[in-house]
PDB file of C-alpha atoms and ligand atoms in Angstrom:
ATOM      1  CA  MET A 184      -8.534  15.133  -1.128  1.00  0.00           C
ATOM      2  CA  LYS A 185      -7.354  12.563  -3.397  1.00  0.00           C
ATOM      3  CA  ILE A 186      -3.537  10.312  -2.106  1.00  0.00           C
ATOM      4  CA  ILE A 187      -1.318   7.452  -3.782  1.00  0.00           C
ATOM      5  CA  MET A 188       1.083   6.108  -1.731  1.00  0.00           C
ATOM      6  CA  LEU A 189       4.325   5.188  -3.539  1.00  0.00           C
ATOM      7  CA  GLY A 190       7.098   2.417  -2.482  1.00  0.00           C
ATOM      8  CA  ALA A 191       8.906  -0.498  -2.496  1.00  0.00           C
ATOM      9  CA  PRO A 192       7.115  -3.792  -1.189  1.00  0.00           C
ATOM     10  CA  GLY A 193       7.361  -2.993   2.703  1.00  0.00           C
ATOM     11  CA  ALA A 194       7.694   0.702   2.870  1.00  0.00           C
ATOM     12  CA  GLY A 195       5.213   1.357   4.837  1.00  0.00           C
ATOM     13  CA  LYS A 196       2.879   2.499   2.444  1.00  0.00           C
ATOM     14  CA  GLY A 197      -0.390   0.837   4.379  1.00  0.00           C
ATOM     15  CA  THR A 198       1.343   1.761   8.130  1.00  0.00           C
ATOM     16  CA  GLN A 199       1.110   5.686   6.171  1.00  0.00           C
ATOM     17  CA  ALA A 200      -2.018   4.774   5.058  1.00  0.00           C
ATOM     18  CA  LYS A 201      -3.924   3.733   8.020  1.00  0.00           C
ATOM     19  CA  LEU A 202      -2.867   6.897   9.933  1.00  0.00           C
ATOM     20  CA  ILE A 203      -3.677   9.877   6.828  1.00  0.00           C
ATOM     21  CA  SER A 204      -7.618   7.518   6.592  1.00  0.00           C
ATOM     22  CA  GLU A 205      -7.635   8.146  10.351  1.00  0.00           C
ATOM     23  CA  GLU A 206      -6.839  11.630  10.346  1.00  0.00           C
ATOM     24  CA  TYR A 207      -8.403  13.083   7.478  1.00  0.00           C
ATOM     25  CA  GLY A 208     -11.685  10.604   7.667  1.00  0.00           C
ATOM     26  CA  ILE A 209     -11.292   9.517   4.288  1.00  0.00           C
ATOM     27  CA  PRO A 210     -11.019   5.537   3.338  1.00  0.00           C
ATOM     28  CA  GLN A 211      -7.788   3.577   3.071  1.00  0.00           C
ATOM     29  CA  ILE A 212      -8.267   1.975  -0.394  1.00  0.00           C
ATOM     30  CA  SER A 213      -5.651  -0.963  -0.406  1.00  0.00           C
ATOM     31  CA  THR A 214      -5.611  -2.890  -3.451  1.00  0.00           C
ATOM     32  CA  GLY A 215      -3.489  -5.817  -1.255  1.00  0.00           C
ATOM     33  CA  ASP A 216      -5.565  -5.648   0.938  1.00  0.00           C
ATOM     34  CA  ILE A 217      -8.543  -6.527  -1.542  1.00  0.00           C
ATOM     35  CA  PHE A 218      -6.845  -9.070  -2.465  1.00  0.00           C
ATOM     36  CA  ARG A 219      -5.994 -10.759   0.751  1.00  0.00           C
ATOM     37  CA  ALA A 220      -9.780 -10.760   1.581  1.00  0.00           C
ATOM     38  CA  ASN A 221     -10.812 -12.292  -1.444  1.00  0.00           C
ATOM     39  CA  ILE A 222      -8.222 -15.483  -1.340  1.00  0.00           C
ATOM     40  CA  LYS A 223      -9.894 -15.318   2.033  1.00  0.00           C
ATOM     41  CA  ASN A 224     -12.830 -15.812   1.001  1.00  0.00           C
ATOM     42  CA  ASN A 225     -12.178 -17.891  -1.946  1.00  0.00           C
ATOM     43  CA  THR A 226     -13.738 -15.839  -4.283  1.00  0.00           C
ATOM     44  CA  GLU A 227     -13.071 -16.003  -8.138  1.00  0.00           C
ATOM     45  CA  LEU A 228     -11.033 -13.246  -7.951  1.00  0.00           C
ATOM     46  CA  GLY A 229      -9.243 -14.181  -5.436  1.00  0.00           C
ATOM     47  CA  LYS A 230      -8.398 -17.783  -7.591  1.00  0.00           C
ATOM     48  CA  LYS A 231      -6.920 -15.398 -10.213  1.00  0.00           C
ATOM     49  CA  ALA A 232      -5.200 -13.033  -7.709  1.00  0.00           C
ATOM     50  CA  LYS A 233      -3.482 -15.923  -5.183  1.00  0.00           C
ATOM     51  CA  SER A 234      -1.498 -16.902  -8.437  1.00  0.00           C
ATOM     52  CA  TYR A 235       0.705 -14.532  -8.906  1.00  0.00           C
ATOM     53  CA  MET A 236       0.730 -12.738  -5.902  1.00  0.00           C
ATOM     54  CA  ASP A 237       2.323 -16.291  -4.169  1.00  0.00           C
ATOM     55  CA  GLN A 238       5.262 -15.661  -6.860  1.00  0.00           C
ATOM     56  CA  GLY A 239       5.673 -12.002  -6.516  1.00  0.00           C
ATOM     57  CA  LEU A 240       4.062 -10.553  -9.466  1.00  0.00           C
ATOM     58  CA  LEU A 241       1.485  -8.181 -10.006  1.00  0.00           C
ATOM     59  CA  VAL A 242      -1.855  -8.897 -10.822  1.00  0.00           C
ATOM     60  CA  PRO A 243      -2.468  -7.913 -14.344  1.00  0.00           C
ATOM     61  CA  ASP A 244      -3.930  -4.246 -14.907  1.00  0.00           C
ATOM     62  CA  GLN A 245      -7.353  -5.322 -16.385  1.00  0.00           C
ATOM     63  CA  VAL A 246      -7.972  -7.734 -12.826  1.00  0.00           C
ATOM     64  CA  THR A 247      -6.949  -4.738 -11.304  1.00  0.00           C
ATOM     65  CA  CYS A 248      -7.985  -1.085 -12.790  1.00  0.00           C
ATOM     66  CA  ASP A 249     -11.212  -2.331 -12.941  1.00  0.00           C
ATOM     67  CA  LEU A 250     -12.119  -3.646  -9.468  1.00  0.00           C
ATOM     68  CA  VAL A 251     -10.758   0.356  -8.516  1.00  0.00           C
ATOM     69  CA  VAL A 252     -13.093   2.306 -10.498  1.00  0.00           C
ATOM     70  CA  ASP A 253     -15.484   0.056  -8.637  1.00  0.00           C
ATOM     71  CA  ARG A 254     -14.389   0.957  -5.562  1.00  0.00           C
ATOM     72  CA  LEU A 255     -13.774   4.916  -6.149  1.00  0.00           C
ATOM     73  CA  ALA A 256     -17.553   4.861  -7.599  1.00  0.00           C
ATOM     74  CA  GLN A 257     -19.272   4.137  -4.217  1.00  0.00           C
ATOM     75  CA  ASP A 258     -20.238   6.508  -1.862  1.00  0.00           C
ATOM     76  CA  ASP A 259     -17.553   6.715   0.823  1.00  0.00           C
ATOM     77  CA  CYS A 260     -15.013   7.935  -1.100  1.00  0.00           C
ATOM     78  CA  LYS A 261     -16.781  11.414  -2.533  1.00  0.00           C
ATOM     79  CA  ASN A 262     -14.752  13.435  -0.333  1.00  0.00           C
ATOM     80  CA  GLY A 263     -11.318  12.050  -0.734  1.00  0.00           C
ATOM     81  CA  TYR A 264      -9.246   8.648  -0.110  1.00  0.00           C
ATOM     82  CA  ILE A 265      -5.393   7.030   0.139  1.00  0.00           C
ATOM     83  CA  LEU A 266      -4.980   4.680  -2.514  1.00  0.00           C
ATOM     84  CA  ASP A 267      -2.212   2.065  -1.092  1.00  0.00           C
ATOM     85  CA  GLY A 268      -0.953  -0.695  -2.864  1.00  0.00           C
ATOM     86  CA  PHE A 269      -2.300   1.467  -6.676  1.00  0.00           C
ATOM     87  CA  PRO A 270      -1.988   2.262  -9.064  1.00  0.00           C
ATOM     88  CA  ARG A 271       1.514   0.177  -9.493  1.00  0.00           C
ATOM     89  CA  THR A 272       2.361   0.124 -13.807  1.00  0.00           C
ATOM     90  CA  ILE A 273       2.171   3.279 -16.198  1.00  0.00           C
ATOM     91  CA  PRO A 274      -1.329   1.691 -17.567  1.00  0.00           C
ATOM     92  CA  GLN A 275      -2.319   1.183 -14.348  1.00  0.00           C
ATOM     93  CA  ALA A 276      -2.013   5.295 -13.896  1.00  0.00           C
ATOM     94  CA  GLU A 277      -3.007   6.189 -17.454  1.00  0.00           C
ATOM     95  CA  ALA A 278      -6.519   4.516 -16.445  1.00  0.00           C
ATOM     96  CA  LEU A 279      -6.990   6.182 -13.091  1.00  0.00           C
ATOM     97  CA  THR A 280      -5.875   9.411 -14.568  1.00  0.00           C
ATOM     98  CA  GLU A 281      -8.588   8.634 -17.216  1.00  0.00           C
ATOM     99  CA  ALA A 282     -11.272   7.626 -15.162  1.00  0.00           C
ATOM    100  CA  LEU A 283     -10.582  10.773 -12.944  1.00  0.00           C
ATOM    101  CA  LYS A 284     -10.538  13.384 -15.471  1.00  0.00           C
ATOM    102  CA  LYS A 285     -13.837  12.328 -17.000  1.00  0.00           C
ATOM    103  CA  SER A 286     -15.294  13.527 -13.346  1.00  0.00           C
ATOM    104  CA  GLY A 287     -13.144  16.875 -14.012  1.00  0.00           C
ATOM    105  CA  THR A 288     -10.659  15.475 -11.230  1.00  0.00           C
ATOM    106  CA  ALA A 289      -6.983  14.378 -10.352  1.00  0.00           C
ATOM    107  CA  ILE A 290      -4.639  13.362  -8.107  1.00  0.00           C
ATOM    108  CA  ASP A 291      -4.229  16.318  -5.140  1.00  0.00           C
ATOM    109  CA  TYR A 292      -1.009  14.034  -3.820  1.00  0.00           C
ATOM    110  CA  ALA A 293       1.302  11.152  -4.622  1.00  0.00           C
ATOM    111  CA  ILE A 294       3.576  10.537  -1.103  1.00  0.00           C
ATOM    112  CA  ASP A 295       7.004   8.599  -2.316  1.00  0.00           C
ATOM    113  CA  VAL A 296       8.451   6.423   1.025  1.00  0.00           C
ATOM    114  CA  GLU A 297      11.658   6.102   0.003  1.00  0.00           C
ATOM    115  CA  VAL A 298      13.323   3.032   1.696  1.00  0.00           C
ATOM    116  CA  PRO A 299      16.619   1.488   0.331  1.00  0.00           C
ATOM    117  CA  ASP A 300      16.294  -2.120  -0.669  1.00  0.00           C
ATOM    118  CA  GLN A 301      18.741  -3.551   2.473  1.00  0.00           C
ATOM    119  CA  VAL A 302      16.234  -2.277   5.075  1.00  0.00           C
ATOM    120  CA  ILE A 303      13.379  -3.915   3.105  1.00  0.00           C
ATOM    121  CA  VAL A 304      14.346  -7.089   3.615  1.00  0.00           C
ATOM    122  CA  ASP A 305      15.001  -6.983   7.383  1.00  0.00           C
ATOM    123  CA  ARG A 306      11.479  -5.178   7.693  1.00  0.00           C
ATOM    124  CA  MET A 307       9.620  -8.060   5.811  1.00  0.00           C
ATOM    125  CA  SER A 308      10.511 -10.739   7.665  1.00  0.00           C
ATOM    126  CA  GLY A 309       9.323  -8.997  11.340  1.00  0.00           C
ATOM    127  CA  ARG A 310       6.060  -7.967   9.835  1.00  0.00           C
ATOM    128  CA  ARG A 311       3.112  -9.696  11.079  1.00  0.00           C
ATOM    129  CA  ALA A 312      -0.579  -9.485   9.641  1.00  0.00           C
ATOM    130  CA  CYS A 313      -4.450 -10.257  11.131  1.00  0.00           C
ATOM    131  CA  PRO A 314      -5.608 -12.479   8.603  1.00  0.00           C
ATOM    132  CA  ASP A 315      -9.081 -11.399   9.777  1.00  0.00           C
ATOM    133  CA  CYS A 316      -8.915  -7.582  10.259  1.00  0.00           C
ATOM    134  CA  GLY A 317      -5.933  -6.734   8.190  1.00  0.00           C
ATOM    135  CA  ALA A 318      -4.157  -5.098  10.507  1.00  0.00           C
ATOM    136  CA  THR A 319      -0.181  -5.314  10.750  1.00  0.00           C
ATOM    137  CA  TYR A 320       2.376  -4.930  13.336  1.00  0.00           C
ATOM    138  CA  HIS A 321       5.849  -5.956  13.297  1.00  0.00           C
ATOM    139  CA  VAL A 322       7.859  -7.982  16.151  1.00  0.00           C
ATOM    140  CA  LYS A 323      10.217  -4.858  17.149  1.00  0.00           C
ATOM    141  CA  PHE A 324       9.389  -1.483  15.515  1.00  0.00           C
ATOM    142  CA  ASN A 325       5.300  -2.013  16.163  1.00  0.00           C
ATOM    143  CA  PRO A 326       4.635  -5.534  18.271  1.00  0.00           C
ATOM    144  CA  PRO A 327       1.157  -6.091  19.360  1.00  0.00           C
ATOM    145  CA  SER A 328       0.658  -5.593  23.398  1.00  0.00           C
ATOM    146  CA  ARG A 329      -0.245  -9.429  23.486  1.00  0.00           C
ATOM    147  CA  GLU A 330       2.760 -11.384  21.742  1.00  0.00           C
ATOM    148  CA  GLU A 331       0.806 -12.646  18.173  1.00  0.00           C
ATOM    149  CA  ILE A 332      -2.340 -11.634  18.964  1.00  0.00           C
ATOM    150  CA  CYS A 333      -4.483  -8.970  16.924  1.00  0.00           C
ATOM    151  CA  ASP A 334      -4.979  -5.713  19.227  1.00  0.00           C
ATOM    152  CA  ALA A 335      -7.773  -4.956  17.111  1.00  0.00           C
ATOM    153  CA  CYS A 336     -10.146  -8.138  17.045  1.00  0.00           C
ATOM    154  CA  GLY A 337      -8.264 -10.888  19.130  1.00  0.00           C
ATOM    155  CA  ALA A 338      -7.106 -13.352  15.823  1.00  0.00           C
ATOM    156  CA  ARG A 339      -3.986 -15.010  15.619  1.00  0.00           C
ATOM    157  CA  LEU A 340      -1.287 -13.023  13.566  1.00  0.00           C
ATOM    158  CA  VAL A 341       0.451 -14.449  10.413  1.00  0.00           C
ATOM    159  CA  LEU A 342       3.755 -14.201   8.780  1.00  0.00           C
ATOM    160  CA  ARG A 343       2.088 -13.407   5.036  1.00  0.00           C
ATOM    161  CA  GLU A 344       2.514 -16.182   2.110  1.00  0.00           C
ATOM    162  CA  ASP A 345       4.458 -13.100   0.016  1.00  0.00           C
ATOM    163  CA  ASP A 346       7.054 -12.350   3.479  1.00  0.00           C
ATOM    164  CA  LYS A 347       9.093 -14.691   2.571  1.00  0.00           C
ATOM    165  CA  PRO A 348      12.691 -13.846   2.027  1.00  0.00           C
ATOM    166  CA  GLU A 349      13.054 -15.046  -1.500  1.00  0.00           C
ATOM    167  CA  THR A 350       9.449 -13.636  -2.942  1.00  0.00           C
ATOM    168  CA  VAL A 351      10.443 -10.490  -0.868  1.00  0.00           C
ATOM    169  CA  GLN A 352      13.405 -10.785  -3.688  1.00  0.00           C
ATOM    170  CA  LYS A 353      11.264 -10.444  -6.290  1.00  0.00           C
ATOM    171  CA  ARG A 354       8.422  -8.095  -5.408  1.00  0.00           C
ATOM    172  CA  LEU A 355      11.261  -5.647  -5.198  1.00  0.00           C
ATOM    173  CA  GLU A 356      13.077  -6.714  -8.580  1.00  0.00           C
ATOM    174  CA  VAL A 357       9.031  -6.080  -9.633  1.00  0.00           C
ATOM    175  CA  TYR A 358       8.517  -2.659  -8.240  1.00  0.00           C
ATOM    176  CA  HIS A 359      12.401  -1.464  -9.381  1.00  0.00           C
ATOM    177  CA  ASN A 360      10.833  -2.569 -13.121  1.00  0.00           C
ATOM    178  CA  GLN A 361       7.593  -1.542 -12.744  1.00  0.00           C
ATOM    179  CA  THR A 362       6.203   0.807 -10.459  1.00  0.00           C
ATOM    180  CA  GLN A 363       9.318   2.819  -9.830  1.00  0.00           C
ATOM    181  CA  PRO A 364       9.243   4.894 -13.233  1.00  0.00           C
ATOM    182  CA  LEU A 365       5.364   6.324 -11.904  1.00  0.00           C
ATOM    183  CA  ILE A 366       7.834   8.129  -9.718  1.00  0.00           C
ATOM    184  CA  ASP A 367       8.728  10.223 -12.669  1.00  0.00           C
ATOM    185  CA  TYR A 368       5.167  10.110 -14.251  1.00  0.00           C
ATOM    186  CA  TYR A 369       3.898  12.150 -10.473  1.00  0.00           C
ATOM    187  CA  GLN A 370       6.526  14.329 -10.639  1.00  0.00           C
ATOM    188  CA  LYS A 371       5.707  15.334 -13.978  1.00  0.00           C
ATOM    189  CA  ALA A 372       1.791  15.452 -13.438  1.00  0.00           C
ATOM    190  CA  GLY A 373       3.277  17.966 -10.214  1.00  0.00           C
ATOM    191  CA  CYS A 374       2.008  16.427  -7.245  1.00  0.00           C
ATOM    192  CA  LEU A 375       4.321  14.083  -6.202  1.00  0.00           C
ATOM    193  CA  PHE A 376       6.216  14.487  -2.416  1.00  0.00           C
ATOM    194  CA  SER A 377       9.068  11.853  -1.228  1.00  0.00           C
ATOM    195  CA  VAL A 378       9.888  11.517   2.512  1.00  0.00           C
ATOM    196  CA  ASP A 379      12.317   9.242   4.261  1.00  0.00           C
ATOM    197  CA  GLY A 380      10.324   5.945   5.215  1.00  0.00           C
ATOM    198  CA  THR A 381      13.864   4.869   6.966  1.00  0.00           C
ATOM    199  CA  GLU A 382      12.767   7.113  10.097  1.00  0.00           C
ATOM    200  CA  HIS A 383      10.715   5.955  12.916  1.00  0.00           C
ATOM    201  CA  MET A 384       6.769   5.805  11.301  1.00  0.00           C
ATOM    202  CA  ASP A 385       5.289   8.272  13.837  1.00  0.00           C
ATOM    203  CA  MET A 386       8.040  10.527  12.597  1.00  0.00           C
ATOM    204  CA  VAL A 387       7.160   9.651   9.009  1.00  0.00           C
ATOM    205  CA  PHE A 388       3.837  10.978   9.334  1.00  0.00           C
ATOM    206  CA  MET A 389       4.678  14.260  11.110  1.00  0.00           C
ATOM    207  CA  LYS A 390       6.348  14.917   8.011  1.00  0.00           C
ATOM    208  CA  ILE A 391       3.657  13.431   6.067  1.00  0.00           C
ATOM    209  CA  CYS A 392       1.031  16.196   7.725  1.00  0.00           C
ATOM    210  CA  GLN A 393       3.152  18.939   7.127  1.00  0.00           C
ATOM    211  CA  LYS A 394       3.555  18.487   3.778  1.00  0.00           C
ATOM    212  CA  LEU A 395      -0.247  18.014   3.399  1.00  0.00           C
ATOM    213  CA  GLY A 396       0.200  21.579   5.142  1.00  0.00           C
ATOM    214  CA  MET A 397      -1.865  20.762   8.274  1.00  0.00           C
ATOM    215  CA  ASP A 398      -1.154  21.423  11.884  1.00  0.00           C
ATOM    216  CA  ARG A 399       0.199  18.893  14.471  1.00  0.00           C
TER     217      ARG A 399
HETATM  218  P1  AP5 B 632       0.218  -5.277  -1.371  1.00  0.00           P
HETATM  219  O1  AP5 B 632      -0.844  -5.530  -0.171  1.00  0.00           O
HETATM  220  O2  AP5 B 632      -0.130  -4.160  -1.593  1.00  0.00           O
HETATM  221  O3  AP5 B 632       1.600  -5.532  -0.413  1.00  0.00           O
HETATM  222  P2  AP5 B 632       3.460  -3.843  -0.805  1.00  0.00           P
HETATM  223  O4  AP5 B 632       3.079  -3.664  -2.012  1.00  0.00           O
HETATM  224  O5  AP5 B 632       4.172  -5.343  -1.300  1.00  0.00           O
HETATM  225  O6  AP5 B 632       3.185  -3.814  -0.029  1.00  0.00           O
HETATM  226  P3  AP5 B 632       3.216  -4.104   1.422  1.00  0.00           P
HETATM  227  O7  AP5 B 632       1.990  -4.263   2.196  1.00  0.00           O
HETATM  228  O8  AP5 B 632       4.007  -5.573   1.518  1.00  0.00           O
HETATM  229  O9  AP5 B 632       4.183  -2.905   2.247  1.00  0.00           O
HETATM  230  P4  AP5 B 632       3.736  -1.648   3.082  1.00  0.00           P
HETATM  231  O10 AP5 B 632       4.493  -0.333   1.619  1.00  0.00           O
HETATM  232  O11 AP5 B 632       2.199  -1.406   2.798  1.00  0.00           O
HETATM  233  O12 AP5 B 632       4.092  -1.602   4.536  1.00  0.00           O
HETATM  234  P5  AP5 B 632       3.726  -1.710   5.916  1.00  0.00           P
HETATM  235  O13 AP5 B 632       3.554  -0.907   6.233  1.00  0.00           O
HETATM  236  O14 AP5 B 632       2.629  -3.241   5.414  1.00  0.00           O
HETATM  237  O15 AP5 B 632       0.279  -5.982  -2.379  1.00  0.00           O
HETATM  238  C1  AP5 B 632       0.462  -7.434  -1.859  1.00  0.00           C
HETATM  239  C2  AP5 B 632       0.553  -8.014  -3.461  1.00  0.00           C
HETATM  240  O16 AP5 B 632      -1.186  -8.003  -4.158  1.00  0.00           O
HETATM  241  C3  AP5 B 632       1.541  -7.379  -4.791  1.00  0.00           C
HETATM  242  O17 AP5 B 632       2.267  -7.926  -4.442  1.00  0.00           O
HETATM  243  C4  AP5 B 632       0.535  -7.900  -5.882  1.00  0.00           C
HETATM  244  O18 AP5 B 632       0.925  -9.314  -6.184  1.00  0.00           O
HETATM  245  C5  AP5 B 632      -0.652  -8.139  -5.629  1.00  0.00           C
HETATM  246  N1  AP5 B 632      -0.930  -5.981  -6.152  1.00  0.00           N
HETATM  247  C6  AP5 B 632      -1.783  -5.405  -4.595  1.00  0.00           C
HETATM  248  N2  AP5 B 632      -1.997  -4.763  -5.787  1.00  0.00           N
HETATM  249  C7  AP5 B 632      -1.384  -4.155  -6.954  1.00  0.00           C
HETATM  250  C8  AP5 B 632      -2.193  -3.435  -8.357  1.00  0.00           C
HETATM  251  N3  AP5 B 632      -2.264  -2.005  -7.629  1.00  0.00           N
HETATM  252  N4  AP5 B 632      -1.604  -4.057  -9.870  1.00  0.00           N
HETATM  253  C9  AP5 B 632      -0.932  -5.633  -9.565  1.00  0.00           C
HETATM  254  N5  AP5 B 632      -1.058  -6.522  -8.485  1.00  0.00           N
HETATM  255  C10 AP5 B 632      -1.566  -5.983  -7.001  1.00  0.00           C
HETATM  256  O19 AP5 B 632       4.613  -1.734   6.607  1.00  0.00           O
HETATM  257  C11 AP5 B 632       5.846  -2.667   6.768  1.00  0.00           C
HETATM  258  C12 AP5 B 632       6.051  -3.459   8.060  1.00  0.00           C
HETATM  259  O20 AP5 B 632       7.500  -2.558   8.542  1.00  0.00           O
HETATM  260  C13 AP5 B 632       5.695  -3.646   8.780  1.00  0.00           C
HETATM  261  O21 AP5 B 632       5.853  -4.578   9.932  1.00  0.00           O
HETATM  262  C14 AP5 B 632       5.354  -2.493   9.280  1.00  0.00           C
HETATM  263  O22 AP5 B 632       4.895  -1.902  10.623  1.00  0.00           O
HETATM  264  C15 AP5 B 632       6.741  -1.650   9.745  1.00  0.00           C
HETATM  265  N6  AP5 B 632       6.714  -0.124   9.343  1.00  0.00           N
HETATM  266  C16 AP5 B 632       6.335   0.551   8.681  1.00  0.00           C
HETATM  267  N7  AP5 B 632       7.271   1.401   8.842  1.00  0.00           N
HETATM  268  C17 AP5 B 632       8.002   1.338   9.848  1.00  0.00           C
HETATM  269  C18 AP5 B 632       9.122   2.726  10.120  1.00  0.00           C
HETATM  270  N8  AP5 B 632       9.033   3.649   9.939  1.00  0.00           N
HETATM  271  N9  AP5 B 632       9.933   1.913  10.621  1.00  0.00           N
HETATM  272  C19 AP5 B 632       9.781   0.945  11.355  1.00  0.00           C
HETATM  273  N10 AP5 B 632       9.212   0.037  10.481  1.00  0.00           N
HETATM  274  C20 AP5 B 632       7.894   0.460  10.173  1.00  0.00           C
HETATM  275 MG1   MG B 633       0.287  -2.702   1.652  1.00  0.00          MG
HETATM  276 ZN1   ZN B 634      -7.136  -8.397  13.420  1.00  0.00          ZN
END
């Protein structure tokens, strides 16, 4: 099963992708997480990505597409995957469609997690992220068991650099201009469905599972 998560920054793509990944045993591939890991390790890719990310802008298509095509060729993607944060532009979507065509396959589902901008702005200020393992929490909606400490690995949680309110505004603007057109793209491809991302995260997950045709 090949799934794409669509939705504004902070809509809950990562939260839902992780749950789907656990349920289906297929990898969650988050371009944002890959870039952040590279920034942390101070790689060439990380240096390039950071300048864009800190401003709330997209990393150039070529860099991102090459990275994803390489990743999808790895062994653990044989039975499918969930792309979380890719594609984000029409050229990225076209590159993905082309790459899949070469192996005679296509995306099975594109899931659009719908959340209005105002809810996003409120949500982001409460998000906390683990700098070591990438786990995501929310001070109100999904708090860790020990305040400011990652449940998974014990590291101290941080507010992501790009979650400052000014940068969130910029990311929303970029989303509406460059990423929202993908909803139409995948609608036309016949694989899109939407879920209301303002509901409780467990409810959102249940609805996704129903649409994916699973018994829960
Ligand atoms: P990326 O890391 O992908 O960030 P994003 O798309 O902006 O999305 P987020 O990760 O911020 O949000 P999310 O939808 O995953 O929400 P989450 O589950 O965490 O990208 C970062 C940057 O990298 C980009 O700006 C760009 O520069 C670059 N980049 C990445 N991919 C790229 C690409 N393909 N091309 C070019 N550049 C690229 O949830 C958010 C918060 O809400 C959490 O605290 C969570 O606990 C909480 N929450 C989740 N669901 C609910 C709910 N139902 N109710 C209440 N709270 C909830
Ligand atoms: Mg995410
Ligand atoms: Zn952690």
